Coordinates of C-alpha atoms in Angstrom, one line a residue:
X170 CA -69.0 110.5 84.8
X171 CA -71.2 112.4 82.2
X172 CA -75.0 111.8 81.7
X173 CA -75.8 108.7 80.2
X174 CA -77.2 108.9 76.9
X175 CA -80.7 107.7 77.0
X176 CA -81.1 105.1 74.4
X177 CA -77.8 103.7 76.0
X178 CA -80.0 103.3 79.2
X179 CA -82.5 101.6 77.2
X180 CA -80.7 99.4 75.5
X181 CA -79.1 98.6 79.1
X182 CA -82.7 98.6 80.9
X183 CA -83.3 95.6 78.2
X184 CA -80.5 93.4 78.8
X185 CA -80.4 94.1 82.6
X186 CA -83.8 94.1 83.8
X187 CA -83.8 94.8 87.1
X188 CA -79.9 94.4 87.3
X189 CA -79.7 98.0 86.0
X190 CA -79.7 99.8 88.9
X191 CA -77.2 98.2 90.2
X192 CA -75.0 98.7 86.8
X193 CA -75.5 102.1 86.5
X194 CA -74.3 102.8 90.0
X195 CA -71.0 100.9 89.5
X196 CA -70.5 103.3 86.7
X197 CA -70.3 106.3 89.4
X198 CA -67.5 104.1 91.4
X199 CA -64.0 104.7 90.4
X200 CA -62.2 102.4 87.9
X201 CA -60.7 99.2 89.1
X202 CA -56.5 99.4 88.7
X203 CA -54.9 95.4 88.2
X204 CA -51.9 95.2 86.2
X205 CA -50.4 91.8 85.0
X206 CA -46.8 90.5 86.4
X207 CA -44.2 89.2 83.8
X208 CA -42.6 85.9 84.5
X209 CA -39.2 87.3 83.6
X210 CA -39.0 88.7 87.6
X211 CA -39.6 87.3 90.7
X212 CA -42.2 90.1 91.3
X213 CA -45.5 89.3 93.4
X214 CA -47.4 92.4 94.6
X215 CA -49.3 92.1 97.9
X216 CA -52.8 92.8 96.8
X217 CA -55.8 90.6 95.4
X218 CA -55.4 88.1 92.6
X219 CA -57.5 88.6 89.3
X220 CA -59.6 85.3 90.1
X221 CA -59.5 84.6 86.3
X222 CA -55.7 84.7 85.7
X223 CA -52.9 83.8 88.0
X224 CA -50.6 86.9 87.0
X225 CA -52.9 89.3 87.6
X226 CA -53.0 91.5 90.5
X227 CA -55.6 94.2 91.5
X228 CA -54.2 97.1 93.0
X229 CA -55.7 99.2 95.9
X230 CA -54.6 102.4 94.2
X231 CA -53.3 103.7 91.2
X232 CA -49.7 105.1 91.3
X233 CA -47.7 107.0 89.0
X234 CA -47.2 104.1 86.4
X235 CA -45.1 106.2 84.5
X236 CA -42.1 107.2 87.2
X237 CA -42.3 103.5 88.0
X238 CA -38.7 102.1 86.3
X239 CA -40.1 98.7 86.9
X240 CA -43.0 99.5 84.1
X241 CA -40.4 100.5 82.1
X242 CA -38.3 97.6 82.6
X243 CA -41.5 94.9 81.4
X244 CA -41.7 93.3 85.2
X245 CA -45.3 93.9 84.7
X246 CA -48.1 95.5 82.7
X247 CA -51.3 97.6 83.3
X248 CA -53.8 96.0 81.9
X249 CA -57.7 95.7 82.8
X250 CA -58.9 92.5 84.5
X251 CA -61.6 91.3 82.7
X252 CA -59.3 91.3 79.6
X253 CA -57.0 89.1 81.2
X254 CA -60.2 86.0 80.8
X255 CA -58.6 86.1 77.8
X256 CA -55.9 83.4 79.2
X257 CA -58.7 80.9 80.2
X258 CA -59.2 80.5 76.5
X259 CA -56.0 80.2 75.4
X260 CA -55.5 77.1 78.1
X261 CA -58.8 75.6 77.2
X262 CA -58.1 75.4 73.5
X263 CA -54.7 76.8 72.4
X264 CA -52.0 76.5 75.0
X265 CA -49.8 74.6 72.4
X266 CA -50.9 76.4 68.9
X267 CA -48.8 76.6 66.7
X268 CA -49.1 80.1 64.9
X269 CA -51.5 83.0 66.7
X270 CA -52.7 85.8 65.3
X271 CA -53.3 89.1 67.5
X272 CA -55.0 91.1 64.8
X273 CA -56.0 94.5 66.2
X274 CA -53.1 94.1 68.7
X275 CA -52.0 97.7 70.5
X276 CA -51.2 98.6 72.8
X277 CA -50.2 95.3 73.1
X278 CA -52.0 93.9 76.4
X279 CA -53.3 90.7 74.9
X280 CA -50.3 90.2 72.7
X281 CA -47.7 90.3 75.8
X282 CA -50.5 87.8 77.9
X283 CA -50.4 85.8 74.9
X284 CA -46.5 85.8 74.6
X285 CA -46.4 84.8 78.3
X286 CA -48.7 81.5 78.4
X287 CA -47.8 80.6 74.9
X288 CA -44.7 78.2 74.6
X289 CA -41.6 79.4 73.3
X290 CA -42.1 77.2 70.2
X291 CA -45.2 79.2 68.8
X292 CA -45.0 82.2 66.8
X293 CA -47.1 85.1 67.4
X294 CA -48.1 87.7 65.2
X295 CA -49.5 91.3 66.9
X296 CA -50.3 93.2 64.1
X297 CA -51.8 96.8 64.5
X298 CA -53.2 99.3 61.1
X299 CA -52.5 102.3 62.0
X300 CA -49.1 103.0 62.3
X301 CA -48.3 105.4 65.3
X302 CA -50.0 102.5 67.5
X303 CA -48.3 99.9 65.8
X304 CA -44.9 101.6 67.1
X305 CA -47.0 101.8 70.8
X306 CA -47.4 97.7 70.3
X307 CA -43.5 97.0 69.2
X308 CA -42.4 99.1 72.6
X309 CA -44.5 97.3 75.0
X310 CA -43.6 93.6 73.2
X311 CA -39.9 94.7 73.4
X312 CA -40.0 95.6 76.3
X313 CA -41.6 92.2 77.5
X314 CA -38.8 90.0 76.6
X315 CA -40.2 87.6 74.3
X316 CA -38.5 86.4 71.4
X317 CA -41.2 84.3 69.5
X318 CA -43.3 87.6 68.4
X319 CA -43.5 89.5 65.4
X320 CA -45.1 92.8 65.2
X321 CA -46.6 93.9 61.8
X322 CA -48.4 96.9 60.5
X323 CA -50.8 95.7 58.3
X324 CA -54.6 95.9 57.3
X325 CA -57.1 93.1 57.9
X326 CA -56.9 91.8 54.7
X327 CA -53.0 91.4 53.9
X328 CA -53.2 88.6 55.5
X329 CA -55.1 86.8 52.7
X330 CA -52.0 85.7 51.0
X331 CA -51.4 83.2 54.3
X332 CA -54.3 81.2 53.7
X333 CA -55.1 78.8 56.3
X334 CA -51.7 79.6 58.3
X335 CA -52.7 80.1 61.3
X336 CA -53.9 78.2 64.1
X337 CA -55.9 81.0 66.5
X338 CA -57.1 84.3 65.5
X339 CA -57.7 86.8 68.3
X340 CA -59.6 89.9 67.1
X341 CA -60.2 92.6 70.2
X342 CA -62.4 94.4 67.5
X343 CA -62.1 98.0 67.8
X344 CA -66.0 98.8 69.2
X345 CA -68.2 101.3 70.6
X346 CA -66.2 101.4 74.1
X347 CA -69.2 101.1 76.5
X348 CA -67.3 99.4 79.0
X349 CA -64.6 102.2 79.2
X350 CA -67.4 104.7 80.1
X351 CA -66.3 104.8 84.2
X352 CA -62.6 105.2 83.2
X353 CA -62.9 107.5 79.9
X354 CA -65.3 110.4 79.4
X355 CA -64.9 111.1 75.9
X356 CA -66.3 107.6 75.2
X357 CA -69.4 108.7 77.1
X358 CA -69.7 111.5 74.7
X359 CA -68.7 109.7 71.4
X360 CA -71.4 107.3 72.3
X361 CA -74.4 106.8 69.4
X362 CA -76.8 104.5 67.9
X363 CA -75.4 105.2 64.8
X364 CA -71.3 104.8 66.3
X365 CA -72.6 101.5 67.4
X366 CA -74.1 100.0 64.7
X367 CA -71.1 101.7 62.4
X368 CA -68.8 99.5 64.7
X369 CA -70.6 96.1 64.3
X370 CA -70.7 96.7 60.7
X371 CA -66.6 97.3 60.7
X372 CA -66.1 94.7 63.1
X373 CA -67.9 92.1 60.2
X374 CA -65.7 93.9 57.6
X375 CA -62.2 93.0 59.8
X376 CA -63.4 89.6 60.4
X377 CA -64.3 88.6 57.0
X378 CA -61.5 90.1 55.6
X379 CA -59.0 87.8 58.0
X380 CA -60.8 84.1 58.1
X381 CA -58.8 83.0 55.2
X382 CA -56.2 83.4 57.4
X383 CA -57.1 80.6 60.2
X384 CA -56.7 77.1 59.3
X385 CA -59.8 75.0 59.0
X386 CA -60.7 73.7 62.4
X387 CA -58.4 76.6 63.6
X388 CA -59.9 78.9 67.0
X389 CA -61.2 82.4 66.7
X390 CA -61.5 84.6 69.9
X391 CA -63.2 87.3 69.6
X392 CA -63.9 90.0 72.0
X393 CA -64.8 93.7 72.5
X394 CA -65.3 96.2 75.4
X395 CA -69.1 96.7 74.8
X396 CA -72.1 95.4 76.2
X397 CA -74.5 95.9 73.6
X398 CA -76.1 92.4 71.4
X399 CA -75.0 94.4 67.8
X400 CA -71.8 94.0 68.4
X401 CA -71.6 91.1 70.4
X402 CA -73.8 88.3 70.1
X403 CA -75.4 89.6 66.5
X404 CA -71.5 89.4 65.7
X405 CA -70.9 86.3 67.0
X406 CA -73.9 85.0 65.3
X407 CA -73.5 86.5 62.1
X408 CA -69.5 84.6 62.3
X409 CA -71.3 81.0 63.0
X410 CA -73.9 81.5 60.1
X411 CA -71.9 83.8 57.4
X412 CA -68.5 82.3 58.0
X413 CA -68.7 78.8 59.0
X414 CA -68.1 78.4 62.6
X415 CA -69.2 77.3 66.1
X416 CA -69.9 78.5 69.7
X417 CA -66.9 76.6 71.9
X418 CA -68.1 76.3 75.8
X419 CA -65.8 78.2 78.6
X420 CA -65.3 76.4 82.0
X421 CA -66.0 79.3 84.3
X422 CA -63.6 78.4 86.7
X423 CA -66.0 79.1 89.4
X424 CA -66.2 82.8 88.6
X425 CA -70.3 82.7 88.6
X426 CA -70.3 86.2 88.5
X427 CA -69.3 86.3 84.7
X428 CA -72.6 86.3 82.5
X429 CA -73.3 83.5 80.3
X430 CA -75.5 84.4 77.2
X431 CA -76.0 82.1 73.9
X432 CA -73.1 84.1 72.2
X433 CA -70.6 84.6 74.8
X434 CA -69.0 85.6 77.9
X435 CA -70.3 89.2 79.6
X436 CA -68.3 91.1 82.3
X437 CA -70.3 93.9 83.8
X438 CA -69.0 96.2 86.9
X439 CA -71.5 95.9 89.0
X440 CA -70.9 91.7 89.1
X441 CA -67.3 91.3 88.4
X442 CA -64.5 93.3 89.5
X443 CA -63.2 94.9 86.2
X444 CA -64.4 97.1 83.5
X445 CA -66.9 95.7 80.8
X446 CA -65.8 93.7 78.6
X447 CA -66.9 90.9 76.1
X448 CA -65.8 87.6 74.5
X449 CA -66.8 84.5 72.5
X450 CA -64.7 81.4 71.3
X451 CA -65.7 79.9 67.9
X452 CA -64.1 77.2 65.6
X453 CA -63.7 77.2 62.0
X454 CA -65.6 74.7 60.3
X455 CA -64.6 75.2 57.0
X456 CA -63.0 71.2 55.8
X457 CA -61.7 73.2 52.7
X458 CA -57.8 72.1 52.4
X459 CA -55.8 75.5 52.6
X460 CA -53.0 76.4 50.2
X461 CA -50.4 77.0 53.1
X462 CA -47.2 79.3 52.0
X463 CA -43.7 78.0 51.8
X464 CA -41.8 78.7 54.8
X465 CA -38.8 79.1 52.1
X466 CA -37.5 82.6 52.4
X467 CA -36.3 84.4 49.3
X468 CA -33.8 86.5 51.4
X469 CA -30.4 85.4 51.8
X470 CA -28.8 85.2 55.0
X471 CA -25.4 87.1 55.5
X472 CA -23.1 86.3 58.1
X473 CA -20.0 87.8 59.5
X474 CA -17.4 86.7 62.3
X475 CA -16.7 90.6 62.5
X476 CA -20.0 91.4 64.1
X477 CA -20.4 88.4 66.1
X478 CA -16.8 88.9 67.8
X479 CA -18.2 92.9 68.2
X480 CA -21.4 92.0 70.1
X481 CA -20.7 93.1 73.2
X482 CA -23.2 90.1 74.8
X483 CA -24.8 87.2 74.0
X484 CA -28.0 85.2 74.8
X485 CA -28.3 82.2 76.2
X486 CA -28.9 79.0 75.1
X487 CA -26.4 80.1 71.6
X488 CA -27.6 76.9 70.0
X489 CA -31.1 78.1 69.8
X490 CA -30.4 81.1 67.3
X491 CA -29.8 82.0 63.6
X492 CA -28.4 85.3 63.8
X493 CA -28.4 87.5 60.1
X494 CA -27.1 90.8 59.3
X495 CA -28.8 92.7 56.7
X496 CA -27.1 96.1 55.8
X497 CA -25.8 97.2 59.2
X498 CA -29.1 95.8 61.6
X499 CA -28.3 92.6 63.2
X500 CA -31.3 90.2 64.0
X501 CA -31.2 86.8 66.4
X502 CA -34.0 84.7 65.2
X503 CA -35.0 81.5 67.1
X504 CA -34.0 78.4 65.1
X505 CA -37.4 77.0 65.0
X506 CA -39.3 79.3 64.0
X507 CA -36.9 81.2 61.6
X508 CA -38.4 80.0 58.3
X509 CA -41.7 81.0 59.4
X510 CA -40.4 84.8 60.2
X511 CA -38.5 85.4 57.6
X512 CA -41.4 84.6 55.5
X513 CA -43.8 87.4 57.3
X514 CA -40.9 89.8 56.6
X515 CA -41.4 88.9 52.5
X516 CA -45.4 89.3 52.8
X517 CA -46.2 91.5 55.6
X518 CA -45.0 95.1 56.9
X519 CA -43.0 93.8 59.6
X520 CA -41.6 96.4 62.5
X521 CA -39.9 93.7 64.9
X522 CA -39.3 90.1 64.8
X523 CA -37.3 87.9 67.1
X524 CA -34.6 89.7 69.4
X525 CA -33.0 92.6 67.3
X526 CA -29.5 92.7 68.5
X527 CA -28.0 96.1 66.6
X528 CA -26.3 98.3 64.5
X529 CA -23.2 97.6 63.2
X530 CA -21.2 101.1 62.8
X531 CA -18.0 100.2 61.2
X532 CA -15.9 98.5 64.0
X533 CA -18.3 99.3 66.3
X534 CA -21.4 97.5 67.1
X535 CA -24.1 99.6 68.8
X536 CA -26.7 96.9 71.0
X537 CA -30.4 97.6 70.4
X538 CA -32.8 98.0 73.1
X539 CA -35.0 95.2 72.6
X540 CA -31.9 92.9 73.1
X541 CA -31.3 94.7 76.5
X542 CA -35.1 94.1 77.7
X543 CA -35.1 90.4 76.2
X544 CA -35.6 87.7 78.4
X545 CA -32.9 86.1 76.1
X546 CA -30.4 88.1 77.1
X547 CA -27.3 86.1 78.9
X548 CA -27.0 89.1 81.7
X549 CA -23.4 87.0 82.7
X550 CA -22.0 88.3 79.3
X551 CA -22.5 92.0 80.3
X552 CA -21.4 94.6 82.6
X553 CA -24.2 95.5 85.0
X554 CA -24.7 98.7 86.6
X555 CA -27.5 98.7 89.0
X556 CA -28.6 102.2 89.4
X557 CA -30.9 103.7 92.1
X558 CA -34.5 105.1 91.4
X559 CA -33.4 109.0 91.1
X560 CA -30.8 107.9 88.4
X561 CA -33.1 105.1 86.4
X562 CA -35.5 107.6 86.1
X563 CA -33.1 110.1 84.5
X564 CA -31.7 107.5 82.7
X565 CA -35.4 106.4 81.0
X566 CA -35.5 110.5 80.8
X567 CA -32.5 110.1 78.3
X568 CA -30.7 112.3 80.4
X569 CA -26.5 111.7 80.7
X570 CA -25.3 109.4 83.9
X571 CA -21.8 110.0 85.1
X572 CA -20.6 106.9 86.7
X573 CA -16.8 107.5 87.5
X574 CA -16.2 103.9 89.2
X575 CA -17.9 101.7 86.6
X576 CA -15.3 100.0 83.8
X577 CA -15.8 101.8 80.0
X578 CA -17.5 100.4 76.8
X579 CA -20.9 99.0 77.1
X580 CA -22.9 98.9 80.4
X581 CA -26.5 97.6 81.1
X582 CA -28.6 100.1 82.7
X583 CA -30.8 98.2 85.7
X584 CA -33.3 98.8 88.6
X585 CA -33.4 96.5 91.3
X586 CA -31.4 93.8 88.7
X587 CA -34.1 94.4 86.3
X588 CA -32.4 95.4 83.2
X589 CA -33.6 98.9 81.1
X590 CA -31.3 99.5 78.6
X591 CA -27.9 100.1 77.2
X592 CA -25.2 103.0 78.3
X593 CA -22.0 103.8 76.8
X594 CA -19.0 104.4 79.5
X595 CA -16.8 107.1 78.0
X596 CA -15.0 107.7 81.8
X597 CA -16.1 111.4 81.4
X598 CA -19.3 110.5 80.9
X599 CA -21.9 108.2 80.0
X600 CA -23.7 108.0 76.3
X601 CA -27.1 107.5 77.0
X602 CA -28.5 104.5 74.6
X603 CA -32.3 104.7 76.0
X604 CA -34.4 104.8 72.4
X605 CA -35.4 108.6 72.3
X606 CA -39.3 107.9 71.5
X607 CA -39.1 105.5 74.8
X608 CA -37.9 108.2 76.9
X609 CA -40.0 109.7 80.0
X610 CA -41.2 113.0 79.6
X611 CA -43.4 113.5 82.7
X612 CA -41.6 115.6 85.3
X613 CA -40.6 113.4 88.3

């Protein structure tokens, strides 16, 4: 790790007294590795449980995460432990709410914990600004198998014209990245007075711009990977005073090494085991009745007994679904919340919503890949080939299989019955459906 800045050890000495010794020397160990196991597998590693969440996992070492199909397949994301507390507040306070929104939402760690403790009756949004990310978020929601997300690509305040629409707001404010600093050198080096107080002043700006957006009495979690008061508890604060909120308690679970100040919840390396990381729950106290959108969409829905009798599977539960072609994309959305999507798509800059099922080519209707990864998927409609680790990883390469004893048309790619993605049986050879911008380009 590089040199500390000084007034970073200041500012450090200050809020750890004579804790900071202790800090500064977990900064010199090596990074803690826990990733997060997706219910769509029966998948249970053999290490130590994140105390704080009950799919997390911490691993002993980290492994090439990348030439791991199972990544690839969604059975399980990387994420860091101490951002997985964010699941103790959603089952304190939200575990049935309605509409969520993930604000500043790639790569998409809180959006896919969020999509797996949420019910499949709420809608979440994960919405990400910058646009390159954005695509970073839709890959790793696809690839987890939900079908009750939309992804949008959208600055803070778009979200205006939904005015009290949502129940829960989760802003993982982009921030000065202290608590990275044992992982990720360059934010030792970007590290400044001036970057931090820069970030508290954007992190007001983001917030402001979005309330409008959460009901009145609605949740907000907010949280950051810093340690430092400016963008924590002055934030935090500033929300209760400026904005209209209160403080909401956490039940620790136990885990007395998490630090309890009067704005939040702290996570430092040196007491828990996982980087540093921030967060605070607040409710809205605004009693101001909200002027709610229709959920009235102003599209009309197109459909077609050609494309449904080319669909070469289906998902389960068919009663659950509307399913609507527009031009040649085909789009399964689930009943209940259909209204509500189709709406976003009118307002917002929406990249994925529901389970995109394809492209309709003529006769011939090509399956999407988010269709193949979706835990919606009804696998008994398919052909499965289940192919062995040197041939899933040239098949996530986007390299051509040749599988001579497997039947033509459509196949589904898997690992270990964990489906991947879509090939295309020719008998000579196999067409390679595995989205290019997915594909592995890290030499095996």
């Amino acid at each position: 790790m590089e040199q500390l800045p000084l007034p970073f050890i200041q500012t450090m000495q200050d809020l750890l007294g004579t804790d900071y010794l202790k800090f500064e020397q977990a900064l010199c160990d090596a990074p803690v590795v826990s990733v997060r196991v997706n219910d769509k597998v029966q998948l249970t590693p053999s290490d130590r449980q994140v105390p704080w969440c009950d799919k997390g996992y911490y691993l002993d070492r980290r492994p090439s995460f990348t030439l791991d199909p199972l990544l690839h397949g969604g059975a399980y994301y990387v994420q860091e432990a101490s951002s997985m507390f964010l699941v103790q507040a959603l089952q304190q306070y939200f575990s049935h709410a309605s509409r969520v929104l993930d604000l500043c939402a790639a790569p998409g760690g809180k959006s896919t914990l969020l999509a797996q403790y949420l019910p499949d009756s709420s809608l979440l949004v994960s919405n990400e600004i910058i646009r390159t990310r954005a695509n970073i978020l839709m890959e790793n929601v696809q690839k987890w198998g939900c079908s009750n997300v939309v992804v949008t690509n959208n600055r803070p305040e778009d979200f205006a014209v939904l005015e009290g629409w949502f129940d829960v707001l989760v802003v993982d404010a982009p921030c000065s990245g202290e608590g990275m600093f044992r992982k990720d050198a360059q934010a030792v080096s970007e590290w400044s007075p001036q970057n931090v107080d820069m970030c508290a002043s954007r992190q007001r700006d983001i917030l402001s711009a979005v309330w409008n957006a959460l009901k009145p009495g609605g949740v907000l979690v907010y949280s950051t990977c810093t340690y430092n008061r400016k963008e924590n508890e002055d934030n935090v604060q500033w929300v209760c005073r400026e904005l209209g909120a209160e403080r909401l308690p956490l039940d620790l679970q136990g885990n007395a090494d998490i630090t309890q100040t009067e704005g939040g919840y702290h996570f430092y390396p040196h007491k828990t085991c996982g980087e540093g990381f921030f967060l605070s729950v607040m409710k809205k106290l605004d009693a101001r009745p909200a002027e709610c959108l229709s959920g009235k969409s102003r599209k009309r829905d197109v459909r077609e007994q050609l494309w449904r009798e080319a669909m070469p599977f289906a998902l389960r539960n068919p009663d659950r679904w509307v399913m609507i072609r527009e031009n040649d994309r085909v789009n399964a959305y689930p009943a209940e919340l259909k209204e509500a999507m189709r709406l976003l798509e009118r307002e917002l800059r929406v990249l994925h919503a529901g389970v995109p099922l394809g492209l309709m080519k003529g006769k011939d209707f090509i399956p999407d890949a988010a269709a193949a990864l979706s835990k919606a998927l009804d696998k008994e409609t398919v052909t499965c080939v289940d192919l062995d680790r040197d041939k899933a990883i040239a098949y996530l390469k986007r390299e051509n299989l040749f599988l001579p004893d497997a039947p033509k048309g459509y196949l589904l790619a898997c690992y270990d019955g964990l489906p991947l993605g879509w090939l295309k049986n020719l008998g000579n050879r196999c067409n390679n459906l595995y989205p290019q911008e997915w594909r592995i380009r890290m030499k095996a």
